[in-house]
């Protein structure tokens, strides 16, 4: 597919020490990600590309699949509150019972009264720990911090107060203070696995992965059966690039806790890890286990679908994507990823549905709007695309997103044959980004399409007089050369392409295959196959050429050589057409060129083969322009056979399909004259 990622995991539980989870975990995770996400990503990449092996490389299905497993959160260590344990006096037991019964108001009153009573300092310290925990539950971290400090004044060795104070320091963004409290707690309870988890999580926060790993390992000496220690250790090992040991500890986590969130996220991490190693069957097994445990999780369904796509099992993948689309994910990114997957499977309608669902989650999701607008534009639903990009312009604050949307709007208006509106959009883009080369080049292209050729050429030439990066100069000369060629200025076009090739040889030398291809096409249009050949062959032989580019070179060279009267050139044309067919046997364009090459021969047998190929193509689902070319070529075959009536019908069909097909118009007149002449005989 063309661009992808496995969805971020929800933050998994680190250790359950209380009856209920911290209700603010999700929101605090987002703040953590902003604070530490960038550095974590650098560490992840430096660790050997744990999750991505060719990130955003090309538009191939391979490139899409490599990226598009949705990432799992590597900062997924989560703390839970540490409850005091022990035997207490009846008044304190009663106050704690109110808390456990979820009667927070009575619990607070009872605990506050207890602190003011004549109870022992140790029990007052315990009561203050519970008051601090209740403050943390409603995210009043400053109040919680105060209560835990009060608790330690009554009992400086209260382990629960130290652990929870460390947690509060983390929430308040003070990792060093949290580390200090955790180290004090470890001195009091060196074998307590709960303290080891806390210390490891704090060290992980400050990117001390080796320290975190050591803390988790130390904790395992005291409790070798704690699944949370194994899980957090596996996460830290994964972040440090130690994949095999991370996999071992994720598996150990699953053994100790086969159900629940820890098992789900462990399976998900293993699935991503195995996918990154191209162990697809193992990745599928792990992700299927995650889906079985969490069947309504859109991320896991999506990730498993991507693995099946990589395995070529598109039907199973589509079923999983449909299940994911039917869920109620709370992140628009999941639906954006689904949309990309659907596009790779050719299911454009479902891709649109996924993006629309992302916008239901967040109507101002800029990425979803951009993806939807791009999809509408690609599908030629121009009015829908127009509405989307207008919406983007209105919601963005005049930044690069506004400028990009204005550029797309100019292209849409140009396609709608509204050049005045297109130029108005570009003027607005110029105001936002004065001197922007892309904006100016778009102005030139829009003027050219509206017939104002001289103005367009003037803009291109003006831009080329400035100080340009090599890539910008190359792009401008390509556009100017194509414009010259479209107006019949082949010598001027050749000069631009040759200048690009000359620049490509300058230090550092680079391959400019696009200019090579455009130069070859220009010579082919001039019916100079001997000159076109050397540039096409340079592309075919280049190690930098993509498979698509090589196929285009084979096809176009075959067509150029087929027009030659030289038998050797015609034989070579067949070879190139055959090579293109080997590279893409189901390509409509390849089969059309094969038919044309055979048609160029004087052999009746070749002509009949050409008719067979072209007739088969004429019954397939083609775009009007391509279908017109097929019928035009078929008409030429009939004409050569002397079947003027059939030829005329084929040319009529070609003209009806594409009124701009000048070749079909000329051939239609010739066939009509020949048919009338045959009737008079």
XYZ file of C-alpha atoms in Angstrom:
681
model
C 0.000 0.000 0.000
C 1.068 3.625 -0.114
C 1.774 5.076 3.262
C 0.860 3.289 6.683
C 1.344 2.467 10.846
C -0.137 -0.428 13.863
C -2.391 1.957 15.975
C -1.042 3.331 19.252
C -1.848 1.149 22.214
C -3.982 2.536 24.965
C -1.883 2.982 27.999
C -1.675 -0.475 29.642
C -1.808 -1.114 33.363
C 1.551 -1.109 35.079
C 0.583 -2.597 38.445
C -2.752 -2.982 40.214
C -2.370 -1.913 43.790
C -5.819 -0.414 44.330
C -9.365 -1.481 43.786
C -9.773 0.874 40.821
C -7.664 2.558 38.163
C -6.504 6.125 38.114
C -9.303 7.838 36.105
C -6.964 10.504 34.723
C -4.500 8.134 33.059
C -5.651 8.728 29.512
C -5.486 12.520 29.666
C -2.118 12.477 31.412
C -0.741 10.157 28.789
C -1.301 12.786 26.141
C 0.728 15.326 28.124
C 3.494 12.754 28.570
C 3.591 12.006 24.905
C 4.172 15.669 24.096
C 6.933 15.864 26.678
C 8.801 12.668 25.947
C 7.437 11.404 22.640
C 10.043 13.069 20.444
C 12.992 11.692 22.394
C 11.371 8.288 22.624
C 10.972 8.234 18.865
C 14.651 9.054 18.363
C 15.607 6.238 20.701
C 13.297 3.899 18.864
C 14.809 4.729 15.484
C 18.327 4.460 16.852
C 17.471 1.032 18.245
C 17.370 -0.458 14.796
C 14.031 0.573 13.322
C 12.120 -1.651 15.655
C 8.812 -0.991 14.024
C 9.418 0.393 10.556
C 11.647 -0.975 7.862
C 10.912 1.329 4.960
C 9.041 4.350 6.208
C 7.010 6.453 3.725
C 9.163 5.327 0.854
C 6.882 4.963 -2.148
C 3.372 4.308 -3.358
C 3.797 0.543 -3.653
C 1.805 -1.912 -1.575
C 5.080 -2.939 0.092
C 5.784 0.585 1.246
C 2.250 0.960 2.583
C 2.352 -2.264 4.553
C 5.738 -1.545 6.039
C 4.437 1.605 7.613
C 0.876 0.991 8.306
C 0.795 -1.182 11.353
C -0.511 1.315 13.871
C 2.171 1.971 16.463
C 1.914 0.738 20.019
C 2.712 3.131 22.838
C 6.238 2.529 24.143
C 5.614 4.860 27.096
C 2.918 2.465 28.275
C 4.101 2.018 31.860
C 1.226 3.042 34.152
C 1.245 3.566 37.883
C -1.475 2.668 40.336
C -1.792 3.968 43.864
C -0.082 2.155 46.732
C -2.501 1.306 49.524
C -1.234 0.929 53.085
C -1.548 -2.574 54.493
C -1.932 -3.539 58.134
C -4.274 -3.926 61.099
C -5.800 -0.667 62.266
C -8.035 0.612 65.034
C -11.834 0.379 64.501
C -12.312 4.120 63.735
C -9.655 4.013 61.001
C -11.000 0.704 59.666
C -14.467 2.285 59.447
C -13.156 5.297 57.517
C -11.267 3.013 55.102
C -14.409 0.905 54.656
C -16.313 4.008 53.500
C -13.593 4.541 50.875
C -13.756 0.940 49.651
C -17.559 1.207 49.452
C -17.020 4.210 47.146
C -18.647 6.600 49.626
C -16.005 9.250 49.137
C -17.774 12.072 51.006
C -18.197 10.080 54.250
C -14.698 8.656 53.844
C -13.196 12.138 53.568
C -15.073 13.431 56.642
C -14.154 10.382 58.687
C -10.491 10.471 57.699
C -10.173 14.216 58.389
C -11.788 13.754 61.812
C -9.446 10.850 62.494
C -6.361 12.981 61.708
C -7.583 15.561 64.257
C -8.202 12.899 66.905
C -5.826 11.550 69.581
C -4.850 8.559 67.406
C -1.263 7.405 67.005
C 1.034 9.141 64.561
C 1.352 5.956 62.483
C -2.406 5.663 62.003
C -2.750 9.392 61.284
C -0.087 8.895 58.608
C -2.198 6.099 57.072
C -5.340 8.282 57.092
C -3.473 11.063 55.278
C -2.339 8.573 52.615
C -5.996 7.805 51.852
C -6.837 11.512 51.726
C -3.963 12.023 49.281
C -5.154 9.151 47.101
C -8.653 10.634 46.947
C -7.167 13.951 45.834
C -5.171 12.172 43.111
C -8.311 10.432 41.864
C -9.820 13.793 40.957
C -6.479 15.099 39.644
C -5.921 17.561 42.486
C -2.249 16.696 42.511
C -1.055 19.703 44.515
C -3.471 18.793 47.319
C -2.370 15.160 47.127
C 1.273 16.244 47.335
C 0.468 18.215 50.495
C -1.327 15.273 52.123
C 1.506 12.835 51.443
C 4.060 15.256 52.871
C 1.877 15.581 56.009
C 1.732 11.806 56.186
C 5.523 11.553 56.159
C 5.767 14.108 58.990
C 3.784 11.707 61.149
C 5.713 8.650 59.922
C 8.771 9.156 57.743
C 8.959 5.396 57.058
C 5.435 5.112 55.659
C 6.144 3.215 52.437
C 2.717 3.941 50.944
C 3.218 7.681 51.489
C 6.640 7.600 49.794
C 5.414 5.611 46.787
C 2.318 7.763 46.276
C 4.345 10.947 46.776
C 6.663 9.734 44.007
C 3.618 9.170 41.794
C 2.411 12.688 42.562
C 5.798 14.147 41.672
C 5.490 12.403 38.288
C 2.044 13.890 37.742
C 3.377 17.344 38.614
C 6.176 16.972 36.064
C 9.030 16.578 38.538
C 10.783 13.322 37.528
C 13.850 14.030 39.644
C 11.722 14.514 42.758
C 9.851 11.325 41.903
C 13.156 9.475 41.559
C 14.329 10.719 44.963
C 11.136 9.476 46.655
C 11.338 6.134 44.843
C 14.946 5.602 45.972
C 13.910 6.325 49.571
C 11.105 3.781 49.179
C 13.540 1.179 47.835
C 15.782 1.620 50.873
C 12.787 0.852 53.078
C 11.596 -2.111 50.977
C 14.384 -3.339 48.695
C 12.516 -6.523 47.785
C 9.100 -4.967 47.156
C 8.256 -5.516 43.476
C 5.799 -2.630 43.592
C 8.595 -0.224 44.442
C 10.739 -1.736 41.678
C 7.967 -1.079 39.164
C 7.668 2.523 40.338
C 11.414 3.183 40.185
C 11.676 1.558 36.769
C 8.804 3.651 35.434
C 10.372 6.858 36.739
C 13.736 6.019 35.192
C 11.939 5.195 31.963
C 10.316 8.645 32.098
C 13.696 10.357 32.143
C 14.971 8.090 29.331
C 17.324 6.161 31.629
C 16.491 2.853 29.988
C 19.471 0.971 31.420
C 18.515 2.150 34.912
C 14.869 1.179 34.345
C 15.860 -2.267 33.093
C 18.136 -2.774 36.114
C 15.321 -1.713 38.484
C 12.849 -4.157 36.924
C 15.400 -6.986 37.033
C 16.110 -6.202 40.680
C 12.397 -6.343 41.391
C 12.124 -9.769 39.813
C 14.591 -11.092 42.377
C 11.998 -10.350 45.037
C 8.991 -11.526 43.016
C 9.686 -13.702 40.001
C 5.982 -14.087 39.253
C 4.936 -10.450 38.900
C 3.548 -10.039 35.326
C 3.729 -6.250 35.550
C 7.456 -6.330 36.168
C 7.935 -8.595 33.157
C 5.714 -6.378 31.021
C 7.474 -3.118 31.897
C 10.866 -4.811 31.506
C 9.821 -5.998 28.032
C 8.766 -2.448 27.096
C 12.091 -0.987 28.165
C 14.028 -3.704 26.344
C 11.956 -3.012 23.241
C 12.710 0.699 23.447
C 16.415 -0.076 23.773
C 16.327 -2.271 20.646
C 16.744 -5.648 22.401
C 13.988 -7.374 20.450
C 14.582 -11.017 21.242
C 14.723 -10.544 25.008
C 11.721 -8.204 24.836
C 9.754 -10.925 23.020
C 10.744 -13.444 25.702
C 9.418 -11.243 28.504
C 6.206 -10.380 26.656
C 5.594 -14.107 26.324
C 6.353 -14.554 30.031
C 3.821 -11.816 30.814
C 1.182 -13.704 28.836
C 1.999 -16.933 30.695
C 1.507 -15.248 34.065
C -1.518 -13.174 33.042
C -3.231 -14.883 30.062
C -6.276 -12.596 30.070
C -6.858 -8.898 30.640
C -5.210 -5.763 29.354
C -1.627 -6.877 29.980
C -2.126 -9.957 27.827
C -3.851 -7.939 25.105
C -1.078 -5.374 24.809
C 1.636 -8.034 25.084
C 0.130 -9.901 22.132
C -0.133 -6.622 20.236
C 3.511 -5.724 20.879
C 4.617 -9.192 19.801
C 2.558 -8.904 16.628
C 4.232 -5.624 15.734
C 7.668 -6.929 16.634
C 7.285 -10.046 14.462
C 5.863 -7.950 11.628
C 8.955 -5.744 11.712
C 11.037 -8.905 11.284
C 8.837 -10.114 8.402
C 7.707 -13.139 10.429
C 4.190 -12.751 9.150
C 2.605 -15.983 10.364
C 3.804 -15.311 13.907
C 2.659 -11.684 13.664
C -0.785 -12.822 12.529
C -1.050 -15.350 15.387
C -0.195 -12.722 18.014
C -2.511 -10.075 16.598
C -5.314 -12.611 16.266
C -4.861 -13.391 19.965
C -5.132 -9.659 20.720
C -8.300 -9.443 18.612
C -9.782 -12.489 20.373
C -9.215 -10.815 23.751
C -10.372 -7.371 22.577
C -12.761 -8.003 19.647
C -14.059 -4.420 19.526
C -10.632 -2.764 19.376
C -10.361 -1.091 15.965
C -6.578 -0.819 16.159
C -6.018 -4.551 16.586
C -8.520 -5.388 13.843
C -6.794 -2.944 11.526
C -3.312 -4.217 12.354
C -4.290 -7.829 11.740
C -5.857 -6.783 8.429
C -2.600 -5.155 7.337
C -0.657 -8.338 8.113
C -3.125 -10.360 6.035
C -2.731 -7.862 3.197
C 1.010 -8.370 3.371
C 0.357 -12.116 3.146
C -1.852 -11.602 0.084
C -5.055 -12.584 1.912
C -7.044 -9.541 0.878
C -10.485 -11.050 1.443
C -9.731 -11.774 5.107
C -8.160 -8.344 5.408
C -11.279 -6.656 4.022
C -13.496 -8.487 6.523
C -11.334 -7.258 9.400
C -11.281 -3.700 8.071
C -15.078 -3.763 7.856
C -15.255 -4.927 11.474
C -12.893 -2.147 12.496
C -14.971 0.436 10.638
C -18.075 -0.746 12.493
C -16.494 -0.143 15.904
C -16.554 3.098 17.859
C -12.909 4.113 18.051
C -12.233 7.362 19.876
C -9.215 8.308 17.754
C -9.645 9.710 14.267
C -6.247 8.373 13.272
C -7.591 4.811 13.349
C -10.203 5.702 10.738
C -7.632 7.556 8.640
C -5.501 4.427 8.615
C -8.529 2.348 7.643
C -9.149 4.720 4.754
C -5.622 4.232 3.433
C -5.976 0.463 3.656
C -9.288 0.545 1.796
C -7.708 2.670 -0.933
C -4.932 0.129 -1.375
C -7.594 -2.547 -1.811
C -9.390 -0.388 -4.380
C -12.394 0.157 -2.088
C -12.640 3.906 -2.500
C -16.225 4.184 -1.270
C -15.365 2.515 2.038
C -12.294 4.720 2.298
C -14.567 7.747 2.091
C -16.842 6.236 4.764
C -13.869 5.753 7.091
C -12.747 9.362 6.682
C -16.279 10.649 7.217
C -16.391 8.621 10.420
C -13.089 10.197 11.511
C -14.759 13.574 11.052
C -17.657 12.469 13.227
C -15.141 11.806 16.002
C -13.554 15.221 15.411
C -15.110 17.562 12.820
C -11.922 19.658 12.846
C -9.544 16.745 12.189
C -7.292 18.482 9.678
C -5.540 15.292 8.551
C -8.871 13.570 7.886
C -10.110 16.573 5.909
C -6.920 16.639 3.846
C -7.129 12.897 3.159
C -10.805 13.132 2.220
C -10.228 16.108 -0.053
C -7.326 14.300 -1.712
C -9.468 11.199 -2.220
C -12.321 13.196 -3.743
C -9.853 14.953 -6.041
C -8.265 11.692 -7.191
C -11.708 10.263 -7.891
C -12.616 13.395 -9.894
C -15.395 14.311 -7.474
C -14.328 17.896 -7.909
C -17.262 19.682 -6.292
C -16.947 17.600 -3.124
C -13.203 18.205 -3.100
C -13.864 21.913 -3.567
C -16.066 22.031 -0.465
C -13.493 20.181 1.641
C -10.575 22.426 0.706
C -12.655 25.578 1.212
C -13.391 24.256 4.681
C -9.669 23.728 5.314
C -8.892 27.294 4.205
C -11.571 28.667 6.527
C -10.445 26.675 9.582
C -6.675 27.173 9.294
C -4.953 30.368 10.488
C -3.141 31.375 7.333
C -0.320 28.866 7.781
C 1.276 26.308 5.464
C -1.913 24.217 5.573
C -3.883 27.205 4.262
C -1.354 27.755 1.508
C -1.420 24.071 0.495
C -5.226 24.063 0.415
C -5.256 27.181 -1.768
C -2.888 25.468 -4.213
C -5.217 22.473 -4.448
C -8.216 24.776 -4.870
C -6.459 26.430 -7.787
C -6.000 23.024 -9.441
C -9.644 22.116 -8.845
C -10.877 25.388 -10.344
C -8.553 24.841 -13.301
C -10.020 21.352 -13.829
C -13.488 22.893 -13.625
C -12.397 25.347 -16.344
C -12.705 28.327 -14.023
C -9.278 29.956 -14.532
C -10.292 33.268 -12.956
C -11.144 31.534 -9.674
C -7.976 29.436 -9.918
C -5.828 32.534 -10.267
C -7.694 34.202 -7.380
C -6.736 31.286 -5.109
C -3.123 31.617 -6.190
C -3.152 35.347 -5.441
C -4.280 34.566 -1.915
C -1.489 31.980 -1.634
C 1.023 34.610 -2.843
C -0.125 36.968 -0.088
C 0.479 34.252 2.503
C 3.798 33.143 1.044
C 5.498 35.850 -1.029
C 8.162 34.602 -3.416
C 7.074 30.982 -2.980
C 8.420 29.049 -5.976
C 5.660 26.444 -5.895
C 2.959 29.100 -5.852
C 4.572 30.961 -8.753
C 5.007 27.730 -10.729
C 1.327 26.947 -10.136
C 0.431 30.396 -11.487
C 2.435 29.650 -14.620
C 0.761 26.257 -15.079
C -2.707 27.773 -14.583
C -2.025 30.542 -17.081
C -0.781 27.959 -19.587
C -3.924 25.859 -19.227
C -6.068 28.936 -19.772
C -4.219 29.673 -23.034
C -2.022 32.529 -21.758
C 1.155 30.823 -22.939
C 3.405 33.875 -23.189
C 2.643 34.941 -19.614
C 3.291 31.409 -18.361
C 6.619 31.209 -20.188
C 7.561 34.607 -18.771
C 6.950 33.442 -15.192
C 8.975 30.255 -15.695
C 11.878 32.193 -17.213
C 11.751 34.779 -14.439
C 11.881 32.057 -11.801
C 14.839 30.413 -13.529
C 16.885 33.615 -13.287
C 16.881 33.417 -9.481
C 19.086 31.439 -7.118
C 17.423 28.036 -6.988
C 18.026 24.720 -5.352
C 18.887 22.064 -7.892
C 15.578 20.219 -7.382
C 13.564 23.421 -7.864
C 15.448 24.304 -11.043
C 14.986 20.773 -12.373
C 11.235 20.850 -11.741
C 10.795 24.270 -13.370
C 12.753 23.262 -16.478
C 10.673 20.090 -16.764
C 7.442 22.110 -16.638
C 8.735 24.687 -19.092
C 10.003 21.984 -21.458
C 6.655 20.199 -21.423
C 4.907 23.492 -22.127
C 7.184 24.198 -25.103
C 6.581 20.683 -26.433
C 2.811 20.984 -26.112
C 2.979 24.099 -28.286
C 5.177 22.453 -30.919
C 8.416 24.049 -29.717
C 10.329 20.789 -29.682
C 13.767 22.395 -30.035
C 13.072 24.651 -27.044
C 11.787 21.676 -25.045
C 14.900 19.642 -25.889
C 17.098 22.506 -24.688
C 15.394 22.557 -21.268
C 15.658 18.793 -20.789
C 19.297 18.788 -21.883
C 20.093 21.579 -19.416
C 18.662 19.400 -16.657
C 20.799 16.449 -17.724
C 23.895 18.641 -17.837
C 23.181 19.937 -14.322
C 22.709 16.367 -13.097
C 26.313 15.588 -14.046
C 27.655 18.379 -11.840
C 29.015 17.504 -8.418
C 27.459 15.729 -6.707
C 26.275 13.816 -9.804
C 22.725 12.470 -9.707
C 20.522 10.508 -12.061
C 17.783 12.647 -13.628
C 15.653 9.915 -15.155
C 12.576 12.116 -15.503
C 14.407 14.536 -17.794
C 15.877 11.539 -19.638
C 12.363 10.204 -20.202
C 10.963 13.559 -21.331
C 13.838 13.988 -23.781
C 13.191 10.519 -25.195
C 9.474 11.322 -25.575
C 10.281 14.548 -27.406
C 12.512 12.752 -29.911
C 9.822 10.081 -30.352
C 7.271 12.793 -31.206
C 9.714 14.134 -33.766
C 9.835 10.620 -35.298
C 13.525 10.314 -34.409
C 13.563 6.797 -32.899
C 17.338 6.529 -33.207
C 17.744 9.498 -30.818
C 14.873 8.468 -28.563
C 16.360 4.984 -28.204
C 19.551 6.045 -26.443
C 17.593 7.862 -23.726
C 15.023 5.095 -23.269
C 17.828 2.538 -23.018
C 19.611 4.706 -20.441
C 16.485 4.524 -18.268
C 16.113 0.767 -18.731
C 19.754 0.205 -17.751
C 19.734 2.602 -14.780
C 19.796 0.977 -11.315
C 17.894 4.030 -10.003
C 14.919 3.462 -12.312
C 11.746 2.103 -10.733
C 9.938 -0.872 -12.232
C 7.172 1.442 -13.430
C 9.656 3.732 -15.147
C 11.375 0.796 -16.877
C 8.037 -0.508 -18.075
C 7.131 2.921 -19.490
C 10.505 3.079 -21.272
C 9.997 -0.378 -22.814
C 6.475 0.508 -23.983
C 7.313 3.910 -25.427
C 10.447 2.624 -27.135
C 8.400 -0.209 -28.642
C 5.929 2.323 -30.072
C 8.711 4.590 -31.368
C 10.515 1.731 -33.118
C 7.328 0.206 -34.544
C 6.880 3.234 -36.821
C 10.257 2.585 -38.452
C 10.368 0.944 -41.886
C 13.472 -0.967 -40.821
C 12.670 -4.643 -40.122
C 15.344 -4.758 -37.395
C 13.662 -1.853 -35.591
C 10.293 -3.586 -35.828
C 11.741 -6.779 -34.359
C 13.285 -4.772 -31.542
C 9.920 -3.093 -30.960
C 8.391 -6.544 -30.420
C 11.083 -7.411 -27.887
C 10.448 -4.289 -25.876
C 6.673 -4.787 -25.992
C 7.165 -8.386 -24.846
C 9.444 -7.249 -21.998
C 6.844 -4.716 -20.841
C 4.186 -7.439 -20.937
C 6.377 -9.661 -18.751
C 6.668 -6.874 -16.201
C 2.919 -6.223 -16.113
C 0.944 -8.918 -17.950
C -2.467 -7.534 -16.991
C -1.768 -3.927 -17.945
C -4.291 -2.550 -20.428
C -1.786 -0.074 -21.818
C 0.798 -2.826 -22.331
C -1.664 -4.923 -24.318
C -2.662 -1.868 -26.376
C 0.969 -1.218 -27.296
C 1.435 -4.904 -28.137
C -1.487 -4.630 -30.511
C -0.087 -1.478 -32.123
C 3.358 -3.023 -32.570
C 1.842 -6.055 -34.284
C -0.327 -3.750 -36.361
C 2.742 -1.886 -37.660
C 3.936 -5.092 -39.311
C 3.014 -5.947 -42.896
C 2.295 -9.524 -41.847
C -1.358 -10.596 -42.139
C -0.824 -13.029 -39.287
C 0.471 -10.229 -37.031
C -2.471 -8.073 -38.048
C -4.941 -10.786 -37.040
C -3.158 -11.168 -33.688
C -3.444 -7.402 -33.244
C -7.166 -7.512 -33.991
C -7.613 -10.322 -31.452
C -5.837 -8.303 -28.731
C -7.648 -5.056 -29.553
C -11.104 -6.636 -29.753
C -10.577 -8.218 -26.341
C -9.536 -4.861 -24.949
C -12.564 -3.125 -26.454
C -14.829 -5.290 -24.292
C -13.116 -4.402 -21.008
C -13.928 -1.572 -18.618
C -11.673 1.282 -19.771
C -11.614 5.027 -19.327
C -13.212 6.866 -22.289
C -9.856 8.227 -23.476
C -8.141 4.841 -23.415
C -11.142 3.090 -24.971
C -11.049 5.661 -27.771
C -7.416 4.777 -28.490
C -8.275 1.058 -28.562
C -11.095 1.581 -31.072
C -8.873 3.866 -33.167
C -6.189 1.163 -33.370
C -8.795 -1.504 -34.092
C -10.192 0.637 -36.900
C -6.684 0.937 -38.390
C -6.357 -2.848 -38.358
C -9.691 -3.273 -40.174
C -8.704 -0.553 -42.635
C -5.478 -2.376 -43.494
C -7.523 -5.526 -44.077
C -9.784 -3.645 -46.465
C -12.772 -4.026 -44.108
C -13.830 -0.386 -44.502
C -17.305 -0.681 -42.998
C -15.972 -2.249 -39.793
C -13.146 0.282 -39.756
C -15.604 3.171 -40.035
C -17.697 1.835 -37.155
C -14.564 1.524 -35.000
C -13.481 5.081 -35.792
C -17.012 6.373 -35.126
C -16.884 4.710 -31.714
C -13.446 6.199 -31.013
C -14.695 9.723 -31.809
C -17.827 9.218 -29.702
C -15.722 8.144 -26.721
C -13.230 11.010 -26.947
C -13.966 14.005 -29.117
C -10.386 15.247 -28.746
C -8.877 12.168 -30.419
C -7.530 13.837 -33.581
C -6.126 10.579 -34.964
C -9.583 9.009 -34.849
C -11.094 12.053 -36.616
C -8.565 11.839 -39.477
C -8.958 8.093 -39.800
C -12.754 8.420 -39.712
C -12.670 10.660 -42.808
C -10.305 8.302 -44.641
C -12.409 5.271 -43.787
C -15.633 7.022 -44.858
C -14.112 7.913 -48.226
C -12.761 4.383 -48.711
C -16.104 2.839 -47.758
C -18.023 5.052 -50.203
C -15.531 4.188 -52.926
C -15.994 0.472 -52.228
C -19.773 0.847 -52.579
C -19.408 2.414 -56.039
C -17.377 -0.481 -57.351
